[in-house]
Amino acid sequence: MARFGNDQTNIGRLDVRTVDEGGRVEAFFVPTELPHEESSAHRRLAEGVKLVEFDATTGILKIHPINTLSNHSEYLGPKYEQVRTLSLETSLLDEYFEGSDLESIFETLPPGFVKDFAYGLGLLKDCNRLIRLIETNTPCTEIIFTDGNNAAINGTGFHLGLSRFAAIWAEIGRINDRGNRAAGRVKDVFVHNNLAATLGLASADFSLGRHPDSRVIAKAADGIEELSSVERDALVEAVASESAAIAVGSPQKFQQLKRDIELVSLDRLIEAYAEALEQGKAEPYWQAFFDDNAFALQQVFGAPMVSVRSGANVGGRGLSGSGDKIADYLFKNSLTNNIALVEIKKPATQLLEAREYRQGVFGPSKELNGAVSQVLDQAYNLTKNLAGLKESSRQWDLESYAVSCFVVAGRTPSASDPARQKSFELYRANSRSVTIVTYDEILERLRLLRDFLTPASPTAQEV
C-alpha cells in the first residue's frame, strides 16, 4: 500500500465494534504507543477516537478524518478545522454487507481518498484545497459524496457528486504533470546556461509551453511573478495618470516603456492571429478580427494606408432599390487619399483547382477567380459613383485616381508541392489589377515586423 512520507507502519490498530444487529459498525483508532497521560491526545483517546462508521443495510460509510502523526500538535484530533465527516452515500459500497472487512472497503474508495487508516483517512493532501475552500466559504461540517455530477449546499452538508470530484482530482493530477514538465524545462535551461560558456554552447531560452497553466508555472519557476487583474488595473491607472510627468522627467524611460507596450501589443496580436489561423476560423470571425485589428490588415499594403470603414457601400443599386455592392474594407492612402478596396475570404479558401490543368500547371480556383472579379466590380462601381457617395456621406477626402484592389484568401501552397507554388505565383504576379495576399503571409509580415522592432541582444564583446 502506498505511503505518504512518514512511515506509519504498525502505529496502531482498528477497534471494530458492532453497534446493532442491523449491520452497523464503528471503528476506533487505537495507537500502539499510548500518549502521555497529561496530554490532550490522551484525553481524546479516553473518549474514543472514532474513525469510521459503516451501515451495511444502507451502504453508507462515514469517515471522521484524524491526525495520526504522534508529533502533531492535534494528535488524535480532527484532521480539518471545520469539516468533521466525509460521507459516502453512493452505489459504490452496495456490494458490501455486514461482516465485511473495513480495510477491504477502504481499498474501494475513489482516487483522491486516503485508503490507509494509519494515515487518518480523509482526502489526499492535494485535495486539502477543496476542504479549505468549503470551510472558508460555507458553514458545512460534512462533505457528502453522492452519485452523479452535482454540487450543492444543504444546511451544514456539502453534497458533491463523485463524477465531479473525479474530474477535479484528475485535473489536479494533470496540473501537477504540467507543473513538473514546466519546472523541468526551466531547470534544464538554467543548468545549460550556467555551463554554456565552458562547453562552447550558445545560451538557451526555456519554453513557456502552450497550455496557460504551463506558462504560469514556468514563469513562476523562473522567478517571474505575474500581477493579478486588480494589480494590473491599478498599475495601468497609475501609468496613465503619471504619463505626462514621466515623459518630462524621464524621457528615455518613457520612450522605452512606450516601445515595450507596443511590442507586447504586437505579440498579443500575433498570438491571437496565429491561434485563429490554426483553428480554421470562418470568414465572419476574420471580419470582426480585422475590424478590431486594422493594423493586421494594413500589412497587405506597400503604402501608408488608413482604414475608412468596413462594409462600405460602393454603389450599384438598381431602379428596384436592390443590388448594392458592399466592399469588405475601404482604405485610403493617408498622403494622396487614393482609395483601396480589400475583399476577404476564409483561410480555408482553395486558391487552385484540385486537378492539374496540364502537367505541373494548376489553374486558379473558382473561389479565387470569383473574389478577384468581385473586388474589380466593386472598384468599377465605386469609380462611377464616388461623387454621389462623397456627397451622401459628407466625406470629401476620398479619391479614385487608380483604385487599388486586394484579395485576402487561403494559405500559401506548401513548399512540398512546388508545382502548386509555381502556379499560384505565376497567376497572382500576372493579376496586375488585383493584389492577392494569403493569411499566412500576413502572419509572416507581422512576425518579421516584430523581429525588426526587437532590440538586438548585446554581443559578448559589448557585455
Tab-separated table of C-alpha atoms in Angstrom, residues 24-403:
chain	number	residue	atom	x	y	z
A	24	ARG	CA	-23.907	-1.010	11.644
A	25	VAL	CA	-20.334	-0.991	12.886
A	26	GLU	CA	-17.986	1.643	14.252
A	27	ALA	CA	-14.215	1.572	14.136
A	28	PHE	CA	-11.941	3.391	16.578
A	29	PHE	CA	-8.260	4.126	16.185
A	30	VAL	CA	-6.083	2.749	18.972
A	31	PRO	CA	-2.397	3.779	18.854
A	32	THR	CA	0.284	1.221	19.618
A	33	GLU	CA	2.031	3.637	21.979
A	34	LEU	CA	-0.242	5.473	24.401
A	35	PRO	CA	0.168	9.250	24.527
A	36	HIS	CA	1.385	10.991	27.660
A	37	GLU	CA	-1.234	10.931	30.395
A	38	GLU	CA	-1.362	14.712	30.756
A	39	SER	CA	-1.689	15.373	27.005
A	40	SER	CA	-4.826	16.347	25.119
A	41	ALA	CA	-4.253	13.273	22.923
A	42	HIS	CA	-4.593	11.061	25.997
A	43	ARG	CA	-7.918	12.727	26.833
A	44	ARG	CA	-9.163	12.224	23.262
A	45	LEU	CA	-8.140	8.584	23.384
A	46	ALA	CA	-10.024	8.088	26.639
A	47	GLU	CA	-13.174	9.456	24.991
A	48	GLY	CA	-12.649	7.199	21.970
A	49	VAL	CA	-11.126	8.248	18.633
A	50	LYS	CA	-13.858	7.219	16.212
A	51	LEU	CA	-12.511	6.896	12.676
A	52	VAL	CA	-15.267	5.161	10.716
A	53	GLU	CA	-18.963	4.256	10.781
A	54	PHE	CA	-20.389	1.809	8.272
A	55	ASP	CA	-24.028	0.779	7.853
A	56	ALA	CA	-24.231	-2.387	5.740
A	57	THR	CA	-28.008	-2.058	5.268
A	58	THR	CA	-27.761	1.349	3.614
A	59	GLY	CA	-24.207	1.080	2.269
A	60	ILE	CA	-23.359	4.454	3.847
A	61	LEU	CA	-19.782	4.967	5.023
A	62	LYS	CA	-18.904	7.877	7.319
A	63	ILE	CA	-15.244	8.769	7.766
A	64	HIS	CA	-14.027	11.025	10.581
A	65	PRO	CA	-10.522	12.056	9.452
A	66	ILE	CA	-7.996	12.329	12.315
A	67	ASN	CA	-4.344	13.236	12.782
A	68	THR	CA	-2.343	10.075	13.383
A	69	LEU	CA	1.151	11.649	13.408
A	70	SER	CA	2.287	11.407	17.018
A	71	ASN	CA	4.324	14.617	16.783
A	72	HIS	CA	1.338	16.655	15.505
A	73	SER	CA	0.023	19.339	17.851
A	74	GLU	CA	-3.506	17.959	17.314
A	75	TYR	CA	-2.556	14.299	17.596
A	76	LEU	CA	-5.695	12.100	17.604
A	77	GLY	CA	-7.796	15.195	16.933
A	78	PRO	CA	-9.773	16.168	13.784
A	79	LYS	CA	-7.648	16.492	10.650
A	80	TYR	CA	-9.553	19.542	9.380
A	81	GLU	CA	-10.547	22.775	11.113
A	82	GLN	CA	-14.283	22.663	10.387
A	83	VAL	CA	-15.138	19.623	8.305
A	84	ARG	CA	-15.544	16.656	10.619
A	85	THR	CA	-17.101	13.983	8.426
A	86	LEU	CA	-16.719	12.644	4.883
A	87	SER	CA	-19.757	10.537	4.000
A	88	LEU	CA	-20.142	8.254	1.000
A	89	GLU	CA	-23.791	7.742	0.101
A	90	THR	CA	-23.239	6.111	-3.259
A	91	SER	CA	-23.757	2.838	-5.072
A	92	LEU	CA	-20.009	2.343	-4.730
A	93	LEU	CA	-20.438	0.354	-1.492
A	94	ASP	CA	-23.656	-1.518	-2.321
A	95	GLU	CA	-21.866	-4.858	-2.601
A	96	TYR	CA	-20.566	-4.738	0.968
A	97	PHE	CA	-22.555	-6.334	3.760
A	98	GLU	CA	-22.470	-6.994	7.491
A	99	GLY	CA	-19.177	-8.521	8.496
A	100	SER	CA	-17.265	-7.098	5.529
A	101	ASP	CA	-13.644	-6.277	6.305
A	102	LEU	CA	-13.361	-2.494	6.705
A	103	GLU	CA	-9.864	-2.368	5.234
A	104	SER	CA	-11.148	-4.003	2.027
A	105	ILE	CA	-13.839	-1.306	1.934
A	106	PHE	CA	-11.137	1.373	2.254
A	107	GLU	CA	-9.397	-0.058	-0.818
A	108	THR	CA	-12.520	0.632	-2.906
A	109	LEU	CA	-12.550	4.330	-2.010
A	110	PRO	CA	-12.263	6.581	-5.108
A	111	PRO	CA	-8.915	8.059	-6.237
A	112	GLY	CA	-8.132	11.147	-4.161
A	113	PHE	CA	-9.011	9.451	-0.854
A	114	VAL	CA	-6.514	8.224	1.759
A	115	LYS	CA	-7.082	4.474	1.919
A	116	ASP	CA	-4.819	3.517	4.843
A	117	PHE	CA	-6.347	4.064	8.297
A	118	ALA	CA	-2.830	4.504	9.737
A	119	TYR	CA	-2.742	7.860	7.927
A	120	GLY	CA	-6.058	9.019	9.409
A	121	LEU	CA	-8.138	8.524	6.234
A	122	GLY	CA	-9.727	11.634	4.664
A	123	LEU	CA	-8.574	13.131	1.353
A	124	LEU	CA	-5.063	13.174	-0.117
A	125	LYS	CA	-3.007	16.286	0.551
A	126	ASP	CA	-3.629	17.833	-2.875
A	127	CYS	CA	-7.366	17.819	-2.124
A	128	ASN	CA	-6.907	19.855	1.044
A	129	ARG	CA	-7.535	22.936	-1.104
A	130	LEU	CA	-11.049	21.570	-1.710
A	131	ILE	CA	-11.555	21.214	2.049
A	132	ARG	CA	-10.211	24.725	2.689
A	133	LEU	CA	-12.464	26.221	0.033
A	134	ILE	CA	-15.558	24.662	1.585
A	135	GLU	CA	-14.511	25.604	5.126
A	136	THR	CA	-13.765	29.215	4.185
A	137	ASN	CA	-16.967	29.844	2.268
A	138	THR	CA	-19.634	27.645	3.902
A	139	PRO	CA	-20.757	26.557	7.389
A	140	CYS	CA	-20.516	22.909	6.321
A	141	THR	CA	-19.075	20.362	8.709
A	142	GLU	CA	-19.761	17.368	6.476
A	143	ILE	CA	-18.974	16.584	2.834
A	144	ILE	CA	-21.433	14.066	1.425
A	145	PHE	CA	-20.231	12.252	-1.686
A	146	THR	CA	-23.079	11.025	-3.889
A	147	ASP	CA	-23.502	9.524	-7.335
A	148	GLY	CA	-23.529	11.950	-10.255
A	149	ASN	CA	-22.024	15.346	-11.013
A	150	ASN	CA	-23.868	17.660	-8.647
A	151	ALA	CA	-22.512	20.179	-6.137
A	152	ALA	CA	-24.873	21.763	-3.608
A	153	ILE	CA	-25.085	23.063	-0.038
A	154	ASN	CA	-27.805	21.737	2.260
A	155	GLY	CA	-27.520	23.162	5.752
A	156	THR	CA	-24.200	22.018	7.183
A	157	GLY	CA	-23.748	19.380	4.483
A	158	PHE	CA	-21.876	19.946	1.228
A	159	HIS	CA	-23.113	17.448	-1.387
A	160	LEU	CA	-20.577	16.589	-4.080
A	161	GLY	CA	-21.073	14.073	-6.887
A	162	LEU	CA	-18.290	11.547	-7.264
A	163	SER	CA	-18.104	12.265	-11.010
A	164	ARG	CA	-17.483	15.940	-10.214
A	165	PHE	CA	-14.885	15.007	-7.599
A	166	ALA	CA	-13.185	12.603	-10.030
A	167	ALA	CA	-12.921	15.368	-12.639
A	168	ILE	CA	-11.415	17.758	-10.055
A	169	TRP	CA	-8.895	15.145	-8.901
A	170	ALA	CA	-7.939	14.229	-12.471
A	171	GLU	CA	-7.326	17.870	-13.398
A	172	ILE	CA	-5.219	18.394	-10.256
A	173	GLY	CA	-3.094	15.474	-11.450
A	174	ARG	CA	-2.757	16.994	-14.916
A	175	ILE	CA	-1.775	20.353	-13.418
A	176	ASN	CA	0.900	18.574	-11.373
A	177	ASP	CA	2.221	16.903	-14.529
A	178	ARG	CA	2.269	20.202	-16.421
A	179	GLY	CA	3.980	21.849	-13.463
A	180	ASN	CA	6.671	19.191	-13.295
A	181	ARG	CA	7.349	19.486	-17.009
A	182	ALA	CA	7.408	23.302	-16.880
A	183	ALA	CA	9.757	23.332	-13.882
A	184	GLY	CA	11.919	20.727	-15.611
A	185	ARG	CA	12.278	22.957	-18.686
A	186	VAL	CA	13.387	25.879	-16.515
A	187	LYS	CA	15.901	23.696	-14.627
A	188	ASP	CA	17.320	22.279	-17.867
A	189	VAL	CA	17.871	25.754	-19.314
A	190	PHE	CA	19.379	27.045	-16.058
A	191	VAL	CA	21.947	24.227	-15.976
A	192	HIS	CA	22.625	24.639	-19.718
A	193	ASN	CA	23.224	28.385	-19.467
A	194	ASN	CA	25.334	28.037	-16.319
A	195	LEU	CA	27.818	25.817	-18.172
A	196	ALA	CA	27.262	27.038	-21.747
A	197	ALA	CA	30.438	29.138	-21.921
A	198	THR	CA	32.567	26.261	-20.594
A	199	LEU	CA	31.111	23.833	-23.128
A	200	GLY	CA	31.240	26.294	-26.020
A	201	LEU	CA	27.464	26.344	-26.377
A	202	ALA	CA	25.059	29.171	-27.139
A	203	SER	CA	22.752	30.236	-24.317
A	204	ALA	CA	19.173	28.956	-24.469
A	205	ASP	CA	15.713	30.247	-23.608
A	206	PHE	CA	13.213	27.987	-21.885
A	207	SER	CA	9.864	27.258	-23.476
A	208	LEU	CA	6.795	28.501	-21.624
A	209	GLY	CA	4.654	25.760	-23.182
A	210	ARG	CA	1.278	26.197	-24.860
A	211	HIS	CA	-1.127	25.459	-22.003
A	212	PRO	CA	-1.992	28.541	-19.841
A	213	ASP	CA	-1.205	26.566	-16.657
A	214	SER	CA	2.183	25.573	-18.019
A	215	ARG	CA	3.025	29.175	-18.950
A	216	VAL	CA	2.154	30.461	-15.481
A	217	ILE	CA	4.106	27.686	-13.742
A	218	ALA	CA	7.157	28.111	-15.978
A	219	LYS	CA	7.232	31.858	-15.288
A	220	ALA	CA	6.868	31.267	-11.554
A	221	ALA	CA	9.694	28.696	-11.648
A	222	ASP	CA	11.885	31.356	-13.285
A	223	GLY	CA	11.033	33.868	-10.565
A	224	ILE	CA	8.566	35.869	-12.653
A	225	GLU	CA	5.597	36.879	-10.516
A	226	GLU	CA	2.562	37.869	-12.558
A	227	LEU	CA	0.217	40.546	-11.249
A	228	SER	CA	-3.428	39.880	-10.521
A	229	SER	CA	-6.099	41.595	-12.623
A	230	VAL	CA	-6.695	44.111	-9.810
A	231	GLU	CA	-2.972	44.870	-9.551
A	232	ARG	CA	-2.697	45.221	-13.330
A	233	ASP	CA	-5.639	47.652	-13.433
A	234	ALA	CA	-4.068	49.741	-10.666
A	235	LEU	CA	-0.735	49.781	-12.496
A	236	VAL	CA	-2.368	50.871	-15.768
A	237	GLU	CA	-4.216	53.690	-13.990
A	238	ALA	CA	-1.014	54.816	-12.292
A	239	VAL	CA	0.961	54.883	-15.552
A	240	ALA	CA	-1.857	56.687	-17.374
A	241	SER	CA	-2.185	59.368	-14.700
A	242	GLU	CA	1.586	59.908	-14.471
A	243	SER	CA	2.432	59.558	-18.176
A	244	ALA	CA	2.920	63.296	-18.772
A	245	ALA	CA	5.192	63.631	-15.750
A	246	ILE	CA	7.195	60.556	-16.751
A	247	ALA	CA	7.624	61.869	-20.324
A	248	VAL	CA	9.045	65.165	-18.987
A	249	GLY	CA	11.085	63.800	-16.083
A	250	SER	CA	12.406	60.595	-17.662
A	251	PRO	CA	12.017	60.872	-21.450
A	252	GLN	CA	14.295	57.920	-22.252
A	253	LYS	CA	12.482	55.611	-19.830
A	254	PHE	CA	9.158	56.845	-21.161
A	255	GLN	CA	10.152	56.025	-24.734
A	256	GLN	CA	11.363	52.587	-23.618
A	257	LEU	CA	8.058	51.973	-21.800
A	258	LYS	CA	6.109	53.053	-24.875
A	259	ARG	CA	8.209	50.757	-27.056
A	260	ASP	CA	7.765	47.823	-24.668
A	261	ILE	CA	3.990	48.302	-24.593
A	262	GLU	CA	3.852	48.438	-28.388
A	263	LEU	CA	5.894	45.231	-28.655
A	264	VAL	CA	3.653	43.461	-26.148
A	265	SER	CA	0.598	44.592	-28.104
A	266	LEU	CA	2.160	43.265	-31.288
A	267	ASP	CA	2.986	39.979	-29.555
A	268	ARG	CA	-0.629	39.585	-28.453
A	269	LEU	CA	-1.859	40.395	-31.968
A	270	ILE	CA	0.482	37.791	-33.488
A	271	GLU	CA	-0.526	35.197	-30.898
A	272	ALA	CA	-4.273	35.769	-31.439
A	273	TYR	CA	-3.856	35.751	-35.239
A	274	ALA	CA	-1.798	32.531	-35.223
A	275	GLU	CA	-4.244	30.790	-32.892
A	276	ALA	CA	-7.263	31.740	-35.018
A	277	LEU	CA	-5.449	30.621	-38.161
A	278	GLU	CA	-4.576	27.303	-36.524
A	279	GLN	CA	-8.221	26.786	-35.510
A	280	GLY	CA	-9.502	27.490	-39.025
A	281	LYS	CA	-11.888	30.278	-38.051
A	282	ALA	CA	-14.582	31.167	-40.610
A	283	GLU	CA	-14.912	34.391	-42.611
A	284	PRO	CA	-17.242	36.229	-40.134
A	285	TYR	CA	-14.636	35.778	-37.398
A	286	TRP	CA	-11.941	37.360	-39.563
A	287	GLN	CA	-14.270	40.226	-40.492
A	288	ALA	CA	-14.646	41.014	-36.780
A	289	PHE	CA	-10.931	40.400	-36.139
A	290	PHE	CA	-9.819	42.874	-38.786
A	291	ASP	CA	-12.443	45.370	-37.588
A	292	ASP	CA	-10.741	45.293	-34.184
A	293	ASN	CA	-7.193	44.983	-35.546
A	294	ALA	CA	-6.972	47.101	-38.689
A	295	PHE	CA	-3.191	47.159	-38.214
A	296	ALA	CA	-3.011	43.484	-39.207
A	297	LEU	CA	-4.868	44.147	-42.452
A	298	GLN	CA	-2.603	47.119	-43.206
A	299	GLN	CA	0.199	44.608	-43.765
A	300	VAL	CA	-1.161	43.892	-47.250
A	301	PHE	CA	-0.251	47.398	-48.441
A	302	GLY	CA	3.048	48.816	-49.550
A	303	ALA	CA	1.968	52.409	-48.875
A	304	PRO	CA	0.724	54.372	-45.826
A	305	MET	CA	-2.950	53.410	-45.641
A	306	VAL	CA	-5.651	54.163	-43.089
A	307	SER	CA	-8.978	52.405	-42.670
A	308	VAL	CA	-12.043	54.383	-43.732
A	309	ARG	CA	-14.714	51.796	-42.939
A	310	SER	CA	-15.666	48.143	-43.186
A	311	GLY	CA	-18.749	47.020	-45.057
A	312	ALA	CA	-18.559	50.056	-47.332
A	313	ASN	CA	-21.368	50.613	-49.861
A	314	VAL	CA	-19.678	51.378	-53.184
A	315	GLY	CA	-22.825	51.792	-55.308
A	316	GLY	CA	-24.525	49.519	-57.809
A	317	ARG	CA	-28.130	49.931	-56.677
A	318	GLY	CA	-30.643	49.415	-59.480
A	319	LEU	CA	-34.025	51.060	-60.086
A	320	SER	CA	-35.671	48.414	-57.909
A	321	GLY	CA	-33.540	49.523	-54.950
A	322	SER	CA	-31.575	46.271	-54.859
A	323	GLY	CA	-28.092	45.330	-55.991
A	324	ASP	CA	-25.891	47.332	-53.611
A	325	LYS	CA	-22.208	46.455	-53.861
A	326	ILE	CA	-20.594	46.121	-50.432
A	327	ALA	CA	-16.815	46.091	-50.064
A	328	ASP	CA	-15.405	44.293	-47.043
A	329	TYR	CA	-12.957	47.120	-46.359
A	330	LEU	CA	-12.300	50.556	-47.776
A	331	PHE	CA	-8.885	52.124	-47.102
A	332	LYS	CA	-7.275	55.298	-48.361
A	333	ASN	CA	-3.708	56.482	-48.811
A	334	SER	CA	-3.021	58.872	-45.943
A	335	LEU	CA	-0.996	61.173	-48.245
A	336	THR	CA	-2.939	61.128	-51.525
A	337	ASN	CA	-6.415	59.987	-50.369
A	338	ASN	CA	-6.407	57.378	-53.169
A	339	ILE	CA	-8.836	54.553	-52.358
A	340	ALA	CA	-8.073	50.874	-51.909
A	341	LEU	CA	-10.614	48.040	-51.586
A	342	VAL	CA	-9.990	44.796	-49.708
A	343	GLU	CA	-12.085	41.667	-50.151
A	344	ILE	CA	-11.503	38.909	-47.589
A	345	LYS	CA	-12.321	35.235	-47.857
A	346	LYS	CA	-11.623	32.498	-45.320
A	347	PRO	CA	-8.201	30.898	-44.738
A	348	ALA	CA	-9.615	27.569	-45.914
A	349	THR	CA	-10.382	29.003	-49.375
A	350	GLN	CA	-8.775	26.834	-52.059
A	351	LEU	CA	-6.562	29.025	-54.236
A	352	LEU	CA	-6.012	26.494	-57.043
A	353	GLU	CA	-8.056	23.816	-58.712
A	354	ALA	CA	-7.707	20.370	-57.207
A	355	ARG	CA	-6.689	18.790	-60.526
A	356	GLU	CA	-3.887	19.788	-62.863
A	357	TYR	CA	-4.857	21.711	-65.975
A	358	ARG	CA	-1.726	20.392	-67.630
A	359	GLN	CA	1.216	18.546	-66.144
A	360	GLY	CA	2.669	20.719	-63.385
A	361	VAL	CA	0.159	23.509	-64.053
A	362	PHE	CA	-2.830	24.300	-61.822
A	363	GLY	CA	-5.434	26.867	-62.700
A	364	PRO	CA	-6.886	29.335	-60.170
A	365	SER	CA	-9.859	28.026	-58.248
A	366	LYS	CA	-13.417	29.150	-58.827
A	367	GLU	CA	-13.414	30.808	-55.384
A	368	LEU	CA	-10.281	32.842	-56.120
A	369	ASN	CA	-11.438	33.889	-59.586
A	370	GLY	CA	-14.772	34.900	-58.088
A	371	ALA	CA	-13.125	37.015	-55.391
A	372	VAL	CA	-10.938	38.774	-57.968
A	373	SER	CA	-13.937	39.517	-60.190
A	374	GLN	CA	-15.932	40.682	-57.174
A	375	VAL	CA	-13.397	43.255	-55.995
A	376	LEU	CA	-12.880	44.502	-59.565
A	377	ASP	CA	-16.643	45.006	-59.905
A	378	GLN	CA	-16.665	46.913	-56.605
A	379	ALA	CA	-13.860	49.170	-57.871
A	380	TYR	CA	-15.777	49.785	-61.113
A	381	ASN	CA	-18.937	50.793	-59.254
A	382	LEU	CA	-17.016	52.918	-56.764
A	383	THR	CA	-15.337	54.868	-59.561
A	384	LYS	CA	-18.680	55.535	-61.227
A	385	ASN	CA	-20.482	56.530	-58.046
A	386	LEU	CA	-17.758	58.226	-55.993
A	387	ALA	CA	-19.101	61.775	-56.389
A	388	GLY	CA	-22.531	60.757	-55.127
A	389	LEU	CA	-21.083	58.654	-52.314
A	390	LYS	CA	-18.918	61.553	-51.140
A	391	GLU	CA	-21.917	63.841	-51.220
A	392	SER	CA	-24.182	61.474	-49.283
A	393	SER	CA	-21.535	60.556	-46.688
A	394	ARG	CA	-20.138	64.125	-46.403
A	395	GLN	CA	-16.663	62.626	-46.606
A	396	TRP	CA	-14.732	64.596	-49.193
A	397	ASP	CA	-11.171	63.288	-48.641
A	398	LEU	CA	-11.511	60.301	-50.977
A	399	GLU	CA	-10.102	59.982	-54.499
A	400	SER	CA	-10.337	57.267	-57.143
A	401	TYR	CA	-7.276	58.128	-59.215
A	402	ALA	CA	-6.447	54.442	-59.537
A	403	VAL	CA	-8.402	52.246	-57.149
